[in-house]
PDB file of C-alpha atoms in Angstrom:
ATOM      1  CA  UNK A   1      13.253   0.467 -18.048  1.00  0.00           C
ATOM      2  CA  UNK A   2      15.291  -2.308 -16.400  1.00  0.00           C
ATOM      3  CA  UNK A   3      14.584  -2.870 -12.704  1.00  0.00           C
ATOM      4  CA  UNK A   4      17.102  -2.445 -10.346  1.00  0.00           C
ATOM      5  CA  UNK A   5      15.746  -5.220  -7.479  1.00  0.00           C
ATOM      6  CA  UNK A   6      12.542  -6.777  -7.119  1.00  0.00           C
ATOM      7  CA  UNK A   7      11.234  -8.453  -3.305  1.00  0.00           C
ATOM      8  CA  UNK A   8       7.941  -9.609  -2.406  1.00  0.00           C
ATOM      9  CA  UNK A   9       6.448 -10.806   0.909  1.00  0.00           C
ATOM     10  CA  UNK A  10       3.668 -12.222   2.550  1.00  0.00           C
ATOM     11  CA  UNK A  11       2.236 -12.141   5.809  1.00  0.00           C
ATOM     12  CA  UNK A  12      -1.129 -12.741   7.735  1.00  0.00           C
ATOM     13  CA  UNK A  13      -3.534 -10.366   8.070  1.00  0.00           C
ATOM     14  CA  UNK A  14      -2.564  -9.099  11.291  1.00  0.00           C
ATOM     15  CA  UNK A  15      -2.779  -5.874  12.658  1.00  0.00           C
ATOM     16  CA  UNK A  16       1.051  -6.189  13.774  1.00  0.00           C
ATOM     17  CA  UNK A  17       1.800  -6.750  10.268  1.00  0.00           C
ATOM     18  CA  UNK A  18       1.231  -3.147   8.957  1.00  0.00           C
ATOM     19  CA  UNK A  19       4.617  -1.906  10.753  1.00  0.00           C
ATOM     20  CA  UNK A  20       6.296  -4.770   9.410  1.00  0.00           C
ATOM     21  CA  UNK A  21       5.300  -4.273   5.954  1.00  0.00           C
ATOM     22  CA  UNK A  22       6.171   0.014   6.532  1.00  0.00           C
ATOM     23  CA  UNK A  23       9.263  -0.658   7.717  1.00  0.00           C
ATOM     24  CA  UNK A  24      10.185  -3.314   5.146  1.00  0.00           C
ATOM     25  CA  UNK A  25       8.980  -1.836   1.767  1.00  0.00           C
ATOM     26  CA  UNK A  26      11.282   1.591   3.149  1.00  0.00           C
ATOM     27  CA  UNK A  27      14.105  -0.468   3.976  1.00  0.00           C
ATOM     28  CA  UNK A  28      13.916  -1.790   0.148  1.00  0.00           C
ATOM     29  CA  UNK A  29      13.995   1.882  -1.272  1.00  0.00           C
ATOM     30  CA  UNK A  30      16.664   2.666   1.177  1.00  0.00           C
ATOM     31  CA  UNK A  31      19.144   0.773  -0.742  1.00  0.00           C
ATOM     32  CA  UNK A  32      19.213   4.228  -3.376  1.00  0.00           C
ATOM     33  CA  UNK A  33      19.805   6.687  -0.395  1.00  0.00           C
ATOM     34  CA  UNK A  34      16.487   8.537  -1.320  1.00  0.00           C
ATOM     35  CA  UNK A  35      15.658  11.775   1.105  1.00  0.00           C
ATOM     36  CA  UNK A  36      14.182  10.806   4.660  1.00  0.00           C
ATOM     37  CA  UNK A  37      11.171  13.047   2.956  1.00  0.00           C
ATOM     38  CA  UNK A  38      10.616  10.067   0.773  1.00  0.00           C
ATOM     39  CA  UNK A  39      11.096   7.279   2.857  1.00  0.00           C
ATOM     40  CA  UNK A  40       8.618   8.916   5.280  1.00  0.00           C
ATOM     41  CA  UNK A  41       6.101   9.232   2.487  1.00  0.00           C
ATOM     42  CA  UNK A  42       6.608   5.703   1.461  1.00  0.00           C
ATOM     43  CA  UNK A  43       5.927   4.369   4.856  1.00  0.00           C
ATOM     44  CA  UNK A  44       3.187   6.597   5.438  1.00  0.00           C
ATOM     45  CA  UNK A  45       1.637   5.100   1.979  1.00  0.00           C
ATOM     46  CA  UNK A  46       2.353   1.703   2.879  1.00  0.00           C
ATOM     47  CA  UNK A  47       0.945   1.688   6.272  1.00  0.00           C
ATOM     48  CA  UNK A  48      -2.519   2.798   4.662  1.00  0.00           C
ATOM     49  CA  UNK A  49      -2.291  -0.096   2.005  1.00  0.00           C
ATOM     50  CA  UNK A  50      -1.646  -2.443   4.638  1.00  0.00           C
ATOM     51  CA  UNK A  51      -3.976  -1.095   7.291  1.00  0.00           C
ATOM     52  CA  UNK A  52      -6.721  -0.979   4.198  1.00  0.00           C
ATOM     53  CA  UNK A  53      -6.557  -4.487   3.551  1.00  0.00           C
ATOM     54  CA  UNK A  54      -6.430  -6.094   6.854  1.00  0.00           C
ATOM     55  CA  UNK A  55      -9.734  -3.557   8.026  1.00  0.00           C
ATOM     56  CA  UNK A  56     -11.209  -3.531   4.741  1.00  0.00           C
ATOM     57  CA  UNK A  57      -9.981  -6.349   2.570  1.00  0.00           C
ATOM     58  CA  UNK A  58     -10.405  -9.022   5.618  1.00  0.00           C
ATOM     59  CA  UNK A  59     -12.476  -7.438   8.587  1.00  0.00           C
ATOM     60  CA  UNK A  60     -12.629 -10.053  11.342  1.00  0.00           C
ATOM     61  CA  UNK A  61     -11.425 -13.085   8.651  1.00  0.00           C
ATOM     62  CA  UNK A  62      -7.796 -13.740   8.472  1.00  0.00           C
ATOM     63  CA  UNK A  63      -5.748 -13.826   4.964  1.00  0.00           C
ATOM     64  CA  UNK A  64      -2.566 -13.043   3.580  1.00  0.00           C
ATOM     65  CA  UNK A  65      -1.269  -9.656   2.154  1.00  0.00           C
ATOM     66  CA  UNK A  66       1.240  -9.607  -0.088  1.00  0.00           C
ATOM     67  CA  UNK A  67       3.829  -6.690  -0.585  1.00  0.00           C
ATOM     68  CA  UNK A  68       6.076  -6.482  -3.725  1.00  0.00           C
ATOM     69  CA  UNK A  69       8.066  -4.062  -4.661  1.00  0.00           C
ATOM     70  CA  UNK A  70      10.369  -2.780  -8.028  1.00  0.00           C
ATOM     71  CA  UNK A  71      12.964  -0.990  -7.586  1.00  0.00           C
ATOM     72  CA  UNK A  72      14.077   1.652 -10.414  1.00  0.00           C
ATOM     73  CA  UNK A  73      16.636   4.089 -10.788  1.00  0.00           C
ATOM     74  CA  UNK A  74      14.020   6.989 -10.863  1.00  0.00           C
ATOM     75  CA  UNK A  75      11.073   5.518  -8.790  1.00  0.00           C
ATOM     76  CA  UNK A  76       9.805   2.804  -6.878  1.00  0.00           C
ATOM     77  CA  UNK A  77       6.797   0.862  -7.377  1.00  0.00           C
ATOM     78  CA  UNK A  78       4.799  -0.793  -4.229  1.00  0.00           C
ATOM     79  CA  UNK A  79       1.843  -3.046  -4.635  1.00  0.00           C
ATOM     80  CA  UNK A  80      -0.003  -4.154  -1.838  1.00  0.00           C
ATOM     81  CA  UNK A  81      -2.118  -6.889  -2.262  1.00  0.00           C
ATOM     82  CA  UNK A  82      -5.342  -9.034  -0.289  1.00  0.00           C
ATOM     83  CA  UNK A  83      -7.732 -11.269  -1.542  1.00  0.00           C
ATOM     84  CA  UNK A  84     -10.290 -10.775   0.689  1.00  0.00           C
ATOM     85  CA  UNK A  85     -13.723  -9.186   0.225  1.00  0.00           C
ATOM     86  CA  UNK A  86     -13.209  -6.494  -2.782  1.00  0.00           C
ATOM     87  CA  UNK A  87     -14.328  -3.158  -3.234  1.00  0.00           C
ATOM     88  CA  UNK A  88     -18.134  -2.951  -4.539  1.00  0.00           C
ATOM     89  CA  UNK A  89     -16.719   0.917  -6.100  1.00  0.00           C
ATOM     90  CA  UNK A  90     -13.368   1.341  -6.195  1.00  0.00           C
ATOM     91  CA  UNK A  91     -13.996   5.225  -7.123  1.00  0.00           C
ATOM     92  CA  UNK A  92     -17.046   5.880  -4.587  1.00  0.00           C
ATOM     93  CA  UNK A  93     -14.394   3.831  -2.168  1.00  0.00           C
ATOM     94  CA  UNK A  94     -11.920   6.709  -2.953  1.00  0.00           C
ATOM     95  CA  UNK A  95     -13.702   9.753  -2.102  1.00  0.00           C
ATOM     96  CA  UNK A  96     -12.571  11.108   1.252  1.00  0.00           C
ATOM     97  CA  UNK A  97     -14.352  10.848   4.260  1.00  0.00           C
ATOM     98  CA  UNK A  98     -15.823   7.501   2.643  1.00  0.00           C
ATOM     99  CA  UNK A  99     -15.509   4.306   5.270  1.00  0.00           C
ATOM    100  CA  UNK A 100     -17.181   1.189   5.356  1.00  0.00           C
ATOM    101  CA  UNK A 101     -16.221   0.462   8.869  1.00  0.00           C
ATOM    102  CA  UNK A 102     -17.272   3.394  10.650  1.00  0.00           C
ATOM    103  CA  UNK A 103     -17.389   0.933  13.831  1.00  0.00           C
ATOM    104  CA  UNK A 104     -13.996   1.073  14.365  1.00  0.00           C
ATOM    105  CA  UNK A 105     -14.243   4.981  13.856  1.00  0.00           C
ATOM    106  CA  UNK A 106     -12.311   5.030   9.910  1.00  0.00           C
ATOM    107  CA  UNK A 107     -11.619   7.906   9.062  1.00  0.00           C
ATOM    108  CA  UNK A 108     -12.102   7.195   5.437  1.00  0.00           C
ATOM    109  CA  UNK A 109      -8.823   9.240   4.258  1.00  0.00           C
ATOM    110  CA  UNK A 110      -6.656   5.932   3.130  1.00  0.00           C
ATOM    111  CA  UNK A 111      -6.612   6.966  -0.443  1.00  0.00           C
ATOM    112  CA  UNK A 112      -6.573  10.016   0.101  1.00  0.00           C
ATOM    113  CA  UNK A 113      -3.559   9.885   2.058  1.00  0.00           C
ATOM    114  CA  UNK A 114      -1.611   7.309  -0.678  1.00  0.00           C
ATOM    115  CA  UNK A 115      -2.575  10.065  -3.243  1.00  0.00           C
ATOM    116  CA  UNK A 116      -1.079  12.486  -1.639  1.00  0.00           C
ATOM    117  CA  UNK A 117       1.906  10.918   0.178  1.00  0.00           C
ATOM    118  CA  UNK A 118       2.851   9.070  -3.181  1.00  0.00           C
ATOM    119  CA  UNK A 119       3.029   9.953  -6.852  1.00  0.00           C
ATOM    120  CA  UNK A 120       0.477   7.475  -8.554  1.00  0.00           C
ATOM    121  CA  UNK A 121      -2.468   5.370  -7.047  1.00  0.00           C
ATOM    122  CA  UNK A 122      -3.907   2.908  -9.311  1.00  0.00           C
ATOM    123  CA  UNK A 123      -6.908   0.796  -7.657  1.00  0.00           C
ATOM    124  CA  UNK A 124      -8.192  -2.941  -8.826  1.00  0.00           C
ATOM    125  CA  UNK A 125     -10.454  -4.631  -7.055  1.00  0.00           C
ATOM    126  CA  UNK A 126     -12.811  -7.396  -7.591  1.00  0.00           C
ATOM    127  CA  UNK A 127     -16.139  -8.181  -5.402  1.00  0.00           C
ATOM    128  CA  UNK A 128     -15.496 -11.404  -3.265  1.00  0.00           C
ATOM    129  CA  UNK A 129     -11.894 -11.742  -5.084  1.00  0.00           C
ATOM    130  CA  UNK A 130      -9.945  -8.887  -3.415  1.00  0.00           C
ATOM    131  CA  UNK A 131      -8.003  -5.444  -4.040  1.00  0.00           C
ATOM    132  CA  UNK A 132      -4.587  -4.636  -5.170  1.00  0.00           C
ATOM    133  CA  UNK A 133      -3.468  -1.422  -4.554  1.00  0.00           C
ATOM    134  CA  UNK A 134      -0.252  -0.047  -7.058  1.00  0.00           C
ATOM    135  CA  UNK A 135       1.563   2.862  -6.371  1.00  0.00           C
ATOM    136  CA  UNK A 136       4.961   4.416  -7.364  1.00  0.00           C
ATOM    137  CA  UNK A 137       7.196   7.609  -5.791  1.00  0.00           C
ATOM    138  CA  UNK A 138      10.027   9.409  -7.332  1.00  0.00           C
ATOM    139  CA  UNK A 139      13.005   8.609  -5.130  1.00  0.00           C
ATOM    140  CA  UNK A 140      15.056  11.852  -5.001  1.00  0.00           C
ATOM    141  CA  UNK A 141      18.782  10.994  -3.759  1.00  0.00           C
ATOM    142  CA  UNK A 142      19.898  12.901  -0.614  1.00  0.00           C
TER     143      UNK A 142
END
């Protein structure tokens, strides 16, 4: 299936970042007049993706984070991307109530809240290479 639009972005790893990359990857899908249900959900998604990478991906180390997105008549596809520290086990990494920063109080739910907020999750990630995070939602017209 032919994309519609395609936009990627970087940024720093920045805590300030993760409402800049929310707002922008729902502005994007916004362009297809999806529900408010949906854009909600695709925020919500993003902000974890985000907030996973800068936390997990970089801790106290700054890098960039790249967003892309693909546009489709049906769906959109977000993939959020660091190349920081990796994840050691991506599916140990996705069980709930899992965190590897419980310093900063995590609550460990990030996947589990992209699961369930969009409707795919697929996780790569590579040990001292970083994690990219892929994820699509059905964009249901108002």
């Amino acid at each position: 299936m032919e994309p519609i639009n395609k936009m990627r972005t970087e940024f720093l790893s920045k805590s300030v970042n993760e409402s800049f990359a929310r707002v922008v990857a729902a502005s994007f899908a916004a362009q297809v007049d999806p529900s408010i249900e949906v854009l909600a959900d695709i925020r919500t998604a993003v902000s974890e993706a985000v907030t996973n990478a800068i936390i997990h991906g970089y801790g106290e180390e700054e890098g960039m984070v790249v967003l892309s997105c693909v546009l489709y008549p049906d769906f959109i596809e977000i993939t959020v991307e660091d190349f920081g520290k990796g994840i050691e086990d991506v599916e140990k990494a996705k069980t709930p109530l899992f965190t590897t920063r419980p310093d900063l109080e995590r609550t460990g739910m990030g996947f589990t809240v992209m699961e369930t907020f969009m409707d795919s999750l697929e996780v790569e990630s590579k040990p001292g290479q970083g994690t990219k995070v892929r994820m699509t939602k059905k964009l249901k017209n108002r």
